[in-house]
Amino acid sequence: MYFTLTVSTRRRLPVFGSGSPGQEVPYNGRVSDKFGNALFNLSGFFTMTIRTRFAPSPTGYLHIGGARTALFSWAFARRHGGVFILRIEDTDVERSTPEAVQAILDGMAWLKLDYDEGPFYQMRRMERYRQVIRQMLDEGTAYYCYTSPEDLDALREAQRARGEKPRYDGRWRPEPGKQLPEPPAGVAPVVRFRNPAAGMVAWKDLVKGYIGFNNSELDDLVIARADGTPTYNFCVVVDDRDMGITHVIRGDDHVNNTPRQINILKALGATVPQYAHLSMILGGDGQKLSKRHGAVSVMQYDEDGYLPEAVVNYLARLGWSHGDDEIFSAELFCAWFDLDHITPSAAQFNTEKLNWLNQHYMKLAGNDRLAALVRARLGARGVKAGDAPTVEAVVALYKERAVTLNELADAAEVYYLDLHPDRALLEPHLSPEAMPALHELLERFRGMAWEAPAINAAIKEIAAVYGLKMPRLAMPLRVMLTGQTQTPSVDAVAALFPRDTVLARMARHLQ
C-alpha cells in the first residue's frame, strides 16, 4: 500500500442552485490510500467538516428504508459537529410530484431530522449540470454519441446472442488515430462519459469493506440525454462535489452506481467521498420489506399511532447496535453513533419490538402531550371530546395499557359517545344471580360519593351481601359502561364517567 498526501486548505464551491462561483469554505488535509479513502486527518493543522446528505427521489412516500438512511446520515453529521443536507433528486419529471416532496418534508419533520442546508432541488440546478457537461466535452472526458436507440438495441441483441455482456461498444468514443464517422444529419446526440478503459475503480466501503470493479466492465455512461437533460448518476456526482459531501451513506442498491460516480468525480478533479452502503430491510418473512408487510411509509406510522421517538429509536437499532442497549434517546444515539457497528447483513423488521418501544415511550410521555394527540385523533373520527372526563384524565388511566395512540383514542372514545354495547357481549354476564345485585348497585350509585374508592367499596359490599365474587358484578358493569371486557380497574373506569352517564347506561340494560 502507498499513501497520497492531499493538502488543500480551501476549496471554492458554486452557489447551490446556480452555476456562479460561491464562497470559499474550509477544506481538509488528509492522508488517503490508493483508492482515495481517507485514512486519517491531519488534526491540529487542518480541519474537515463532515458533510452528509439525504437525497430521496420524490416519486412516492418516504419509506422506512429511506427514513433509516436519513437517520444514519443525520446522526453521523451530528456526532461529528458536521452539516446534514437535504437534497430532492427530482429529475424523474414524469414520476416526481409535489405531493411526494411534501411527504418527504413531513416525514423528516415528524422524525425531527432537522437539516442544516436545503432542501435543494436538482431541477433548479439544470444550468449548473449543463455547465459541467460543456466543461467535460471541452476537456475530452465526455463526447457526443450519435448511436440511435435502434442501433443500440441491435448491438445488445447481437452481444447477447454471442453470450457477451450487453454494453456500448464505443463506436463514437474518440481515440488517438481513430477516424470517427460523420455525424448523421438530423440526429440529436447523447453525451457519454469517457470511462477509463483499463485498471480498476475500488473503494473501502465503510460498511461492506473493500469493493472493486474492473473498468473494462463499465461502459461509457450516458450523462446527458438527446434532449440535453442530464442523467441521474451525473447529477449526483455534480451535487456531491458542489455541496462538499464527505460521506455518502445510502442503500446498497446504489453499490453498482458507485464505481461510475467515482470515475466521474476523478475526471472532474474532485475529492471522492467516503461511502457507506446500508443493507436492505427485510420483512418478518425474510422477504424485502414492501406494502404487503403493513406500514412502510413513515407517515403511516404516525397515522397508526406511533410516537416519533419510538420509531427513531427502533430505526436506530435496525442494522446498528451499541452493545446491548435497546432504549435510548435521539441525543444519546447521536453521541454513540458510528459506522463501525453497522451490520453488513440485511436487517429484519420486527413489529412486536416496535410496539414494545412505543408502549415504553407512551408510558414516559406527559399526559398533556398524549391528550393533545388523542384529541386530534378523536376529532378526525368526528368525536368531540368534552370536559367530563377530560382527555388528560382518560390518558392517565389508560396509557399504561395502550400500545399505540390509536388504542388510547379507542379507550377515550367510549366516554364521549352514546354507547350501545353489543347485547350478545353483555347477555352472558346478566345472570339471574347477578341481576338483583346490579339493581341494588344502581340504587347505591345514586346517592354515594362519586369517587373510585367509594365505588370499589360499594361493589364489594353488595357482592358480599348477595354471595357473589366481585367479578360477577364488575364484569357486567364494565361492559355496560364501555362495551369492552378488558379495561383498567372498573371502579377507576366508572369514576371517570359523570354519575348521570353511569346511571343511564346501567338503567338502559337492567330494565
Short mmCIF file of C-alpha atoms in Angstrom, two decimals:
data_model
loop_
_atom_site.label_atom_id
_atom_site.label_comp_id
_atom_site.label_asym_id
_atom_site.label_seq_id
_atom_site.Cartn_x
_atom_site.Cartn_y
_atom_site.Cartn_z
CA MET A 1 0.00 0.00 0.00
CA TYR A 2 1.18 3.53 -0.68
CA PHE A 3 -0.16 6.84 0.55
CA THR A 4 -1.12 10.06 -1.14
CA LEU A 5 -0.91 13.27 0.82
CA THR A 6 -3.69 15.62 -0.21
CA VAL A 7 -3.31 19.12 1.18
CA SER A 8 -5.90 21.74 0.40
CA THR A 9 -6.80 24.46 2.86
CA ARG A 10 -9.77 25.90 0.96
CA ARG A 11 -12.00 24.97 -1.93
CA ARG A 12 -14.28 27.25 -3.89
CA LEU A 13 -17.83 25.95 -4.24
CA PRO A 14 -20.56 27.19 -6.56
CA VAL A 15 -23.67 28.73 -5.10
CA PHE A 16 -26.20 25.90 -4.82
CA GLY A 17 -28.88 26.18 -7.45
CA SER A 18 -26.78 28.10 -9.95
CA GLY A 19 -23.53 27.86 -11.84
CA SER A 20 -21.92 31.01 -10.47
CA PRO A 21 -18.95 30.82 -8.08
CA GLY A 22 -19.68 30.81 -4.37
CA GLN A 23 -17.83 31.46 -1.18
CA GLU A 24 -14.63 29.73 -0.18
CA VAL A 25 -15.09 27.12 2.52
CA PRO A 26 -12.52 25.38 4.69
CA TYR A 27 -11.49 22.00 3.37
CA ASN A 28 -9.36 19.24 4.69
CA GLY A 29 -5.86 17.99 4.55
CA ARG A 30 -5.91 14.22 4.77
CA VAL A 31 -3.85 11.12 4.12
CA SER A 32 -5.53 8.81 1.60
CA ASP A 33 -4.93 5.31 0.37
CA LYS A 34 -4.68 4.50 -3.33
CA PHE A 35 -8.46 4.16 -3.55
CA GLY A 36 -8.98 7.76 -2.42
CA ASN A 37 -10.28 6.75 1.02
CA ALA A 38 -9.22 8.94 3.92
CA LEU A 39 -7.03 7.09 6.39
CA PHE A 40 -6.68 9.85 8.95
CA ASN A 41 -6.99 13.61 9.20
CA LEU A 42 -4.07 15.92 9.89
CA SER A 43 -5.80 17.23 13.02
CA GLY A 44 -4.21 20.26 14.54
CA PHE A 45 -3.13 21.53 11.11
CA PHE A 46 -6.29 21.32 9.04
CA THR A 47 -9.95 20.78 9.81
CA MET A 48 -12.50 18.80 7.86
CA THR A 49 -16.18 19.43 8.32
CA ILE A 50 -18.21 16.26 7.94
CA ARG A 51 -20.91 16.87 5.34
CA THR A 52 -23.57 14.23 4.73
CA ARG A 53 -26.72 14.28 2.65
CA PHE A 54 -30.05 12.57 2.31
CA ALA A 55 -31.13 12.58 -1.33
CA PRO A 56 -34.54 10.97 -1.89
CA SER A 57 -36.42 10.89 -5.18
CA PRO A 58 -39.93 12.34 -4.79
CA THR A 59 -41.70 9.55 -6.63
CA GLY A 60 -43.67 8.34 -3.59
CA TYR A 61 -43.83 8.50 0.18
CA LEU A 62 -40.79 8.49 2.45
CA HIS A 63 -40.48 4.76 3.11
CA ILE A 64 -38.98 3.22 6.20
CA GLY A 65 -35.70 2.29 4.47
CA GLY A 66 -35.22 5.87 3.31
CA ALA A 67 -36.00 7.12 6.82
CA ARG A 68 -33.26 4.89 8.25
CA THR A 69 -30.80 6.22 5.68
CA ALA A 70 -31.76 9.78 6.60
CA LEU A 71 -31.43 8.98 10.31
CA PHE A 72 -27.95 7.48 9.95
CA SER A 73 -26.73 10.36 7.76
CA TRP A 74 -28.19 12.89 10.19
CA ALA A 75 -26.72 11.18 13.25
CA PHE A 76 -23.26 10.89 11.69
CA ALA A 77 -23.22 14.62 10.96
CA ARG A 78 -24.49 15.46 14.44
CA ARG A 79 -21.94 13.16 16.10
CA HIS A 80 -19.08 14.98 14.40
CA GLY A 81 -20.46 18.52 14.57
CA GLY A 82 -20.93 18.42 10.82
CA VAL A 83 -23.53 19.51 8.27
CA PHE A 84 -26.56 17.50 7.18
CA ILE A 85 -28.04 18.38 3.78
CA LEU A 86 -31.43 17.53 2.30
CA ARG A 87 -31.43 17.20 -1.49
CA ILE A 88 -34.50 16.35 -3.53
CA GLU A 89 -33.49 14.38 -6.64
CA ASP A 90 -36.49 15.29 -8.78
CA THR A 91 -35.12 14.81 -12.29
CA ASP A 92 -37.62 12.00 -12.96
CA VAL A 93 -40.17 14.56 -14.08
CA GLU A 94 -42.85 12.05 -15.07
CA ARG A 95 -42.92 10.36 -11.65
CA SER A 96 -41.96 13.20 -9.30
CA THR A 97 -44.87 15.02 -7.69
CA PRO A 98 -45.29 17.97 -5.29
CA GLU A 99 -47.27 15.66 -3.02
CA ALA A 100 -44.32 13.27 -2.78
CA VAL A 101 -41.97 16.17 -2.00
CA GLN A 102 -44.29 17.26 0.80
CA ALA A 103 -44.48 13.69 2.09
CA ILE A 104 -40.68 13.65 2.38
CA LEU A 105 -40.62 17.00 4.18
CA ASP A 106 -43.44 15.90 6.50
CA GLY A 107 -41.67 12.64 7.31
CA MET A 108 -38.41 14.40 8.10
CA ALA A 109 -40.20 16.93 10.30
CA TRP A 110 -42.16 14.23 12.15
CA LEU A 111 -38.96 12.30 12.90
CA LYS A 112 -37.30 15.59 13.91
CA LEU A 113 -34.43 15.07 11.47
CA ASP A 114 -33.53 18.71 11.03
CA TYR A 115 -31.29 19.60 8.11
CA ASP A 116 -28.73 22.38 8.04
CA GLU A 117 -28.86 23.13 4.32
CA GLY A 118 -31.59 22.63 1.76
CA PRO A 119 -33.82 21.35 0.57
CA PHE A 120 -32.02 21.64 -2.76
CA TYR A 121 -33.86 20.59 -5.91
CA GLN A 122 -31.98 19.13 -8.87
CA MET A 123 -34.44 20.56 -11.38
CA ARG A 124 -33.35 24.03 -10.27
CA ARG A 125 -29.71 23.20 -11.00
CA MET A 126 -30.03 22.29 -14.67
CA GLU A 127 -27.80 25.10 -15.89
CA ARG A 128 -25.09 24.02 -13.47
CA TYR A 129 -25.18 20.47 -14.86
CA ARG A 130 -25.02 21.75 -18.44
CA GLN A 131 -22.07 23.93 -17.49
CA VAL A 132 -20.14 20.90 -16.20
CA ILE A 133 -21.07 18.85 -19.28
CA ARG A 134 -19.69 21.60 -21.53
CA GLN A 135 -16.52 21.61 -19.43
CA MET A 136 -16.12 17.84 -19.79
CA LEU A 137 -16.70 17.99 -23.54
CA ASP A 138 -14.01 20.66 -23.79
CA GLU A 139 -11.60 18.61 -21.69
CA GLY A 140 -12.23 15.37 -23.60
CA THR A 141 -13.63 13.46 -20.61
CA ALA A 142 -17.03 13.31 -22.37
CA TYR A 143 -18.06 13.03 -26.00
CA TYR A 144 -21.08 13.12 -28.29
CA CYS A 145 -22.57 9.79 -29.33
CA TYR A 146 -24.92 9.60 -32.32
CA THR A 147 -25.84 5.93 -31.99
CA SER A 148 -29.62 5.64 -32.32
CA PRO A 149 -31.71 3.68 -29.81
CA GLU A 150 -32.50 1.20 -32.57
CA ASP A 151 -28.81 0.63 -33.28
CA LEU A 152 -28.13 0.19 -29.56
CA ASP A 153 -30.89 -2.41 -29.29
CA ALA A 154 -29.47 -4.29 -32.27
CA LEU A 155 -25.96 -4.13 -30.79
CA ARG A 156 -27.09 -5.52 -27.46
CA GLU A 157 -29.13 -8.26 -29.05
CA ALA A 158 -26.12 -9.38 -31.09
CA GLN A 159 -23.94 -9.36 -27.96
CA ARG A 160 -26.45 -11.49 -26.07
CA ALA A 161 -26.58 -13.93 -28.98
CA ARG A 162 -22.81 -14.33 -28.71
CA GLY A 163 -23.06 -14.83 -24.94
CA GLU A 164 -21.46 -11.47 -24.20
CA LYS A 165 -22.43 -8.88 -21.61
CA PRO A 166 -24.53 -6.20 -23.35
CA ARG A 167 -22.66 -2.91 -23.38
CA TYR A 168 -21.95 0.09 -25.59
CA ASP A 169 -19.08 -0.68 -27.97
CA GLY A 170 -17.50 2.80 -28.01
CA ARG A 171 -18.12 3.42 -31.72
CA TRP A 172 -18.23 7.20 -31.17
CA ARG A 173 -15.55 7.28 -28.47
CA PRO A 174 -12.56 9.41 -29.56
CA GLU A 175 -9.24 7.58 -29.51
CA PRO A 176 -5.80 8.55 -30.81
CA GLY A 177 -5.63 7.70 -34.52
CA LYS A 178 -9.29 6.69 -34.68
CA GLN A 179 -11.36 8.11 -37.54
CA LEU A 180 -14.88 8.86 -36.40
CA PRO A 181 -17.73 8.81 -38.93
CA GLU A 182 -19.55 11.95 -39.97
CA PRO A 183 -22.37 12.79 -37.57
CA PRO A 184 -25.66 11.83 -39.19
CA ALA A 185 -27.87 14.73 -40.18
CA GLY A 186 -30.87 15.46 -38.02
CA VAL A 187 -29.80 13.18 -35.16
CA ALA A 188 -29.55 14.72 -31.70
CA PRO A 189 -26.63 13.07 -29.89
CA VAL A 190 -26.38 11.96 -26.29
CA VAL A 191 -23.30 12.82 -24.24
CA ARG A 192 -21.28 9.93 -22.84
CA PHE A 193 -18.66 9.93 -20.11
CA ARG A 194 -15.31 8.67 -21.32
CA ASN A 195 -14.79 5.99 -18.71
CA PRO A 196 -11.21 4.76 -18.16
CA ALA A 197 -10.61 1.78 -20.43
CA ALA A 198 -8.21 -0.10 -18.14
CA GLY A 199 -7.45 -0.58 -14.49
CA MET A 200 -9.81 -0.81 -11.56
CA VAL A 201 -12.02 1.51 -9.59
CA ALA A 202 -12.15 0.50 -5.93
CA TRP A 203 -13.03 1.86 -2.55
CA LYS A 204 -13.13 0.73 1.05
CA ASP A 205 -16.81 0.78 1.87
CA LEU A 206 -17.34 1.84 5.48
CA VAL A 207 -19.97 -0.89 5.92
CA LYS A 208 -19.17 -3.61 3.38
CA GLY A 209 -15.38 -3.38 3.21
CA TYR A 210 -13.30 -3.48 0.02
CA ILE A 211 -15.28 -3.30 -3.23
CA GLY A 212 -13.66 -3.15 -6.66
CA PHE A 213 -14.73 -3.16 -10.30
CA ASN A 214 -12.69 -3.59 -13.45
CA ASN A 215 -13.11 -0.53 -15.64
CA SER A 216 -13.46 -2.88 -18.61
CA GLU A 217 -16.81 -3.92 -17.12
CA LEU A 218 -18.12 -0.36 -17.15
CA ASP A 219 -19.19 1.06 -20.48
CA ASP A 220 -19.30 4.75 -21.30
CA LEU A 221 -22.24 6.05 -19.29
CA VAL A 222 -24.72 8.47 -20.86
CA ILE A 223 -24.54 11.66 -18.80
CA ALA A 224 -26.88 13.77 -20.94
CA ARG A 225 -29.82 12.57 -23.00
CA ALA A 226 -30.52 13.62 -26.56
CA ASP A 227 -32.82 16.39 -25.33
CA GLY A 228 -29.97 17.76 -23.20
CA THR A 229 -31.29 16.68 -19.80
CA PRO A 230 -28.59 15.22 -17.54
CA THR A 231 -28.90 11.71 -16.15
CA TYR A 232 -29.18 10.60 -12.53
CA ASN A 233 -25.61 9.39 -11.95
CA PHE A 234 -24.18 12.57 -13.39
CA CYS A 235 -26.39 14.92 -11.36
CA VAL A 236 -25.50 13.05 -8.18
CA VAL A 237 -21.78 13.50 -8.86
CA VAL A 238 -22.04 17.22 -9.55
CA ASP A 239 -24.19 17.75 -6.48
CA ASP A 240 -21.89 15.77 -4.20
CA ARG A 241 -18.89 17.73 -5.47
CA ASP A 242 -20.53 21.15 -5.31
CA MET A 243 -22.01 20.53 -1.88
CA GLY A 244 -18.72 19.26 -0.49
CA ILE A 245 -20.15 15.90 0.60
CA THR A 246 -17.54 13.98 2.59
CA HIS A 247 -19.55 10.86 3.45
CA VAL A 248 -22.26 9.23 1.34
CA ILE A 249 -24.47 6.97 3.45
CA ARG A 250 -27.11 5.25 1.33
CA GLY A 251 -28.77 1.94 0.50
CA ASP A 252 -26.76 -0.87 -1.06
CA ASP A 253 -28.92 -0.75 -4.17
CA HIS A 254 -26.53 2.05 -5.16
CA VAL A 255 -23.36 -0.05 -4.97
CA ASN A 256 -23.32 -0.57 -8.74
CA ASN A 257 -23.66 3.20 -9.29
CA THR A 258 -20.66 3.96 -7.09
CA PRO A 259 -17.78 3.00 -9.46
CA ARG A 260 -19.31 5.11 -12.23
CA GLN A 261 -19.73 8.05 -9.88
CA ILE A 262 -16.19 7.72 -8.54
CA ASN A 263 -14.75 7.76 -12.07
CA ILE A 264 -16.71 10.89 -12.97
CA LEU A 265 -15.62 12.58 -9.75
CA LYS A 266 -11.99 11.80 -10.54
CA ALA A 267 -12.42 13.09 -14.09
CA LEU A 268 -13.68 16.36 -12.59
CA GLY A 269 -10.69 16.53 -10.26
CA ALA A 270 -13.00 16.27 -7.24
CA THR A 271 -12.29 14.67 -3.89
CA VAL A 272 -14.02 11.30 -3.69
CA PRO A 273 -16.32 11.00 -0.66
CA GLN A 274 -16.23 8.00 1.60
CA TYR A 275 -19.09 5.59 1.01
CA ALA A 276 -21.18 3.53 3.41
CA HIS A 277 -23.81 1.30 1.82
CA LEU A 278 -26.58 0.07 4.09
CA SER A 279 -28.10 -3.34 3.53
CA MET A 280 -31.79 -3.64 2.80
CA ILE A 281 -34.54 -4.10 5.35
CA LEU A 282 -36.45 -7.36 5.26
CA GLY A 283 -39.94 -8.10 6.49
CA GLY A 284 -40.71 -10.65 9.16
CA ASP A 285 -40.95 -13.33 6.45
CA GLY A 286 -37.39 -12.67 5.30
CA GLN A 287 -38.52 -11.01 2.06
CA LYS A 288 -37.75 -7.43 1.04
CA LEU A 289 -39.91 -5.01 3.01
CA SER A 290 -42.91 -3.95 0.95
CA LYS A 291 -46.52 -2.81 1.26
CA ARG A 292 -47.70 -6.31 1.99
CA HIS A 293 -45.83 -6.18 5.31
CA GLY A 294 -48.03 -3.32 6.50
CA ALA A 295 -46.93 0.24 7.12
CA VAL A 296 -43.84 1.10 5.11
CA SER A 297 -44.49 4.85 4.77
CA VAL A 298 -43.07 6.89 7.64
CA MET A 299 -46.27 8.93 7.98
CA GLN A 300 -48.28 5.71 8.09
CA TYR A 301 -46.64 5.06 11.46
CA ASP A 302 -47.91 8.44 12.61
CA GLU A 303 -51.41 7.53 11.40
CA ASP A 304 -51.16 4.16 13.15
CA GLY A 305 -50.47 5.85 16.47
CA TYR A 306 -46.73 5.54 16.98
CA LEU A 307 -44.66 8.23 18.65
CA PRO A 308 -41.77 9.59 16.54
CA GLU A 309 -39.20 8.95 19.27
CA ALA A 310 -40.19 5.27 19.30
CA VAL A 311 -39.79 4.99 15.53
CA VAL A 312 -36.42 6.78 15.66
CA ASN A 313 -35.22 4.50 18.46
CA TYR A 314 -36.37 1.45 16.52
CA LEU A 315 -34.77 2.56 13.25
CA ALA A 316 -31.53 3.29 15.09
CA ARG A 317 -31.35 -0.36 16.14
CA LEU A 318 -32.28 -1.63 12.68
CA GLY A 319 -28.84 -2.73 11.49
CA TRP A 320 -26.78 -0.84 14.10
CA SER A 321 -26.02 -1.63 17.71
CA HIS A 322 -24.40 -0.18 20.79
CA GLY A 323 -23.74 -3.20 22.94
CA ASP A 324 -26.98 -4.49 24.42
CA ASP A 325 -28.63 -1.09 24.68
CA GLU A 326 -32.19 -1.17 23.36
CA ILE A 327 -33.75 2.08 24.59
CA PHE A 328 -32.06 5.44 24.07
CA SER A 329 -32.94 8.97 23.03
CA ALA A 330 -32.05 10.58 19.72
CA GLU A 331 -29.47 12.69 21.56
CA LEU A 332 -27.79 9.64 23.02
CA PHE A 333 -27.93 7.91 19.65
CA CYS A 334 -26.05 10.82 18.06
CA ALA A 335 -23.43 10.67 20.82
CA TRP A 336 -22.92 6.95 20.25
CA PHE A 337 -23.39 6.58 16.52
CA ASP A 338 -20.56 5.34 14.34
CA LEU A 339 -20.30 3.49 11.07
CA ASP A 340 -18.20 0.67 12.52
CA HIS A 341 -21.17 -1.01 14.18
CA ILE A 342 -23.50 -1.10 11.18
CA THR A 343 -24.04 -4.72 10.22
CA PRO A 344 -23.38 -5.53 6.55
CA SER A 345 -26.15 -8.14 6.56
CA ALA A 346 -29.80 -7.34 5.96
CA ALA A 347 -31.85 -6.09 8.91
CA GLN A 348 -35.22 -7.65 9.70
CA PHE A 349 -38.20 -5.53 10.65
CA ASN A 350 -39.95 -6.67 13.83
CA THR A 351 -43.30 -5.02 14.54
CA GLU A 352 -43.51 -6.57 18.01
CA LYS A 353 -40.30 -4.83 19.06
CA LEU A 354 -41.53 -1.53 17.64
CA ASN A 355 -44.76 -1.95 19.62
CA TRP A 356 -42.76 -2.65 22.77
CA LEU A 357 -40.72 0.50 22.28
CA ASN A 358 -43.80 2.58 21.54
CA GLN A 359 -45.51 1.38 24.70
CA HIS A 360 -42.39 2.30 26.67
CA TYR A 361 -42.31 5.83 25.27
CA MET A 362 -46.04 6.29 25.78
CA LYS A 363 -45.63 5.50 29.47
CA LEU A 364 -42.92 8.16 29.69
CA ALA A 365 -44.84 10.80 27.73
CA GLY A 366 -46.63 13.60 29.56
CA ASN A 367 -50.39 13.33 29.82
CA ASP A 368 -50.87 16.76 28.25
CA ARG A 369 -48.93 15.76 25.16
CA LEU A 370 -50.72 12.43 24.81
CA ALA A 371 -54.07 14.09 25.36
CA ALA A 372 -53.44 16.56 22.55
CA LEU A 373 -52.55 13.70 20.19
CA VAL A 374 -55.58 11.66 21.25
CA ARG A 375 -57.90 14.67 20.97
CA ALA A 376 -56.75 15.18 17.37
CA ARG A 377 -57.49 11.53 16.61
CA LEU A 378 -60.94 11.77 18.15
CA GLY A 379 -61.62 14.87 16.10
CA ALA A 380 -60.62 13.04 12.92
CA ARG A 381 -63.24 10.42 13.80
CA GLY A 382 -65.89 13.08 14.33
CA VAL A 383 -65.87 12.59 18.10
CA LYS A 384 -65.95 15.75 20.18
CA ALA A 385 -64.13 15.30 23.48
CA GLY A 386 -65.77 17.05 26.41
CA ASP A 387 -64.59 18.07 29.86
CA ALA A 388 -66.28 15.27 31.79
CA PRO A 389 -63.99 13.48 31.84
CA THR A 390 -61.04 15.37 30.44
CA VAL A 391 -58.94 13.58 27.84
CA GLU A 392 -55.99 14.05 30.17
CA ALA A 393 -57.78 12.01 32.84
CA VAL A 394 -58.59 9.21 30.39
CA VAL A 395 -54.99 9.15 29.17
CA ALA A 396 -53.67 8.96 32.71
CA LEU A 397 -55.83 5.92 33.39
CA TYR A 398 -55.23 4.02 30.16
CA LYS A 399 -51.70 4.85 28.96
CA GLU A 400 -50.06 2.05 30.97
CA ARG A 401 -52.11 -0.46 28.98
CA ALA A 402 -52.12 1.05 25.49
CA VAL A 403 -49.59 0.18 22.80
CA THR A 404 -50.45 2.98 20.37
CA LEU A 405 -52.14 6.36 20.39
CA ASN A 406 -54.96 4.82 18.39
CA GLU A 407 -55.62 2.39 21.23
CA LEU A 408 -55.72 5.34 23.61
CA ALA A 409 -58.21 7.04 21.31
CA ASP A 410 -60.32 3.87 21.28
CA ALA A 411 -60.36 3.90 25.06
CA ALA A 412 -61.24 7.59 25.23
CA GLU A 413 -63.96 7.35 22.62
CA VAL A 414 -66.37 5.44 24.88
CA TYR A 415 -66.51 8.39 27.28
CA TYR A 416 -67.82 10.80 24.65
CA LEU A 417 -70.22 8.66 22.61
CA ASP A 418 -73.72 7.43 23.42
CA LEU A 419 -72.57 3.85 23.65
CA HIS A 420 -74.79 0.86 22.96
CA PRO A 421 -72.76 -2.27 23.78
CA ASP A 422 -73.36 -5.43 21.81
CA ARG A 423 -76.14 -7.26 23.62
CA ALA A 424 -74.52 -10.60 22.79
CA LEU A 425 -71.40 -9.46 24.66
CA LEU A 426 -73.38 -8.33 27.69
CA GLU A 427 -76.03 -11.07 27.95
CA PRO A 428 -73.80 -13.82 29.43
CA HIS A 429 -72.98 -11.54 32.36
CA LEU A 430 -76.60 -10.64 33.23
CA SER A 431 -77.27 -13.86 35.11
CA PRO A 432 -80.35 -14.27 37.35
CA GLU A 433 -77.98 -14.28 40.36
CA ALA A 434 -76.32 -11.01 39.34
CA MET A 435 -79.40 -9.02 38.32
CA PRO A 436 -80.71 -8.21 41.85
CA ALA A 437 -77.21 -7.17 42.94
CA LEU A 438 -76.80 -4.95 39.87
CA HIS A 439 -80.14 -3.24 40.60
CA GLU A 440 -79.08 -2.55 44.16
CA LEU A 441 -75.71 -1.27 42.91
CA LEU A 442 -77.56 1.12 40.62
CA GLU A 443 -79.54 2.49 43.56
CA ARG A 444 -76.42 2.76 45.72
CA PHE A 445 -74.69 4.78 42.99
CA ARG A 446 -77.44 7.44 43.06
CA GLY A 447 -76.54 8.87 46.43
CA MET A 448 -72.96 7.97 47.29
CA ALA A 449 -69.72 9.96 46.89
CA TRP A 450 -68.63 9.73 43.26
CA GLU A 451 -65.03 8.59 43.50
CA ALA A 452 -63.16 5.36 42.81
CA PRO A 453 -62.64 4.20 46.45
CA ALA A 454 -66.35 4.61 47.23
CA ILE A 455 -67.36 2.82 44.02
CA ASN A 456 -64.98 -0.03 44.84
CA ALA A 457 -66.36 -0.33 48.36
CA ALA A 458 -69.97 -0.40 47.11
CA ILE A 459 -69.24 -3.20 44.62
CA LYS A 460 -67.51 -5.28 47.30
CA GLU A 461 -70.26 -4.76 49.87
CA ILE A 462 -73.12 -5.66 47.54
CA ALA A 463 -71.23 -8.67 46.15
CA ALA A 464 -70.75 -9.90 49.72
CA VAL A 465 -74.45 -9.42 50.57
CA TYR A 466 -75.52 -11.49 47.58
CA GLY A 467 -72.79 -14.10 47.96
CA LEU A 468 -71.13 -13.23 44.67
CA LYS A 469 -67.49 -12.96 43.72
CA MET A 470 -66.59 -9.42 42.79
CA PRO A 471 -66.08 -10.15 39.02
CA ARG A 472 -69.75 -11.21 38.82
CA LEU A 473 -70.66 -7.54 39.36
CA ALA A 474 -67.55 -5.88 37.93
CA MET A 475 -67.74 -7.57 34.52
CA PRO A 476 -71.33 -6.64 33.61
CA LEU A 477 -70.74 -3.10 34.92
CA ARG A 478 -67.61 -2.84 32.76
CA VAL A 479 -69.44 -3.99 29.61
CA MET A 480 -72.45 -1.73 30.24
CA LEU A 481 -70.19 1.30 30.58
CA THR A 482 -67.54 0.65 27.91
CA GLY A 483 -68.71 -2.18 25.67
CA GLN A 484 -65.41 -3.92 26.49
CA THR A 485 -64.40 -6.84 28.66
CA GLN A 486 -60.83 -5.64 29.22
CA THR A 487 -60.25 -2.27 30.93
CA PRO A 488 -58.37 -0.88 33.91
CA SER A 489 -59.98 -1.37 37.32
CA VAL A 490 -63.73 -0.93 36.91
CA ASP A 491 -64.03 1.46 39.85
CA ALA A 492 -61.48 3.82 38.24
CA VAL A 493 -63.22 3.47 34.89
CA ALA A 494 -66.65 4.25 36.37
CA ALA A 495 -65.32 7.19 38.38
CA LEU A 496 -64.21 8.95 35.19
CA PHE A 497 -67.77 8.96 33.84
CA PRO A 498 -70.22 11.56 35.11
CA ARG A 499 -72.57 9.88 37.60
CA ASP A 500 -75.60 10.53 35.37
CA THR A 501 -73.96 8.74 32.44
CA VAL A 502 -73.26 5.66 34.56
CA LEU A 503 -76.82 5.60 35.90
CA ALA A 504 -78.29 5.98 32.42
CA ARG A 505 -76.17 3.24 30.89
CA MET A 506 -76.89 0.81 33.70
CA ALA A 507 -80.64 1.54 33.66
CA ARG A 508 -80.80 1.03 29.92
CA HIS A 509 -79.61 -2.56 30.26
CA LEU A 510 -81.19 -3.52 33.56
CA GLN A 511 -84.78 -2.71 32.59
#
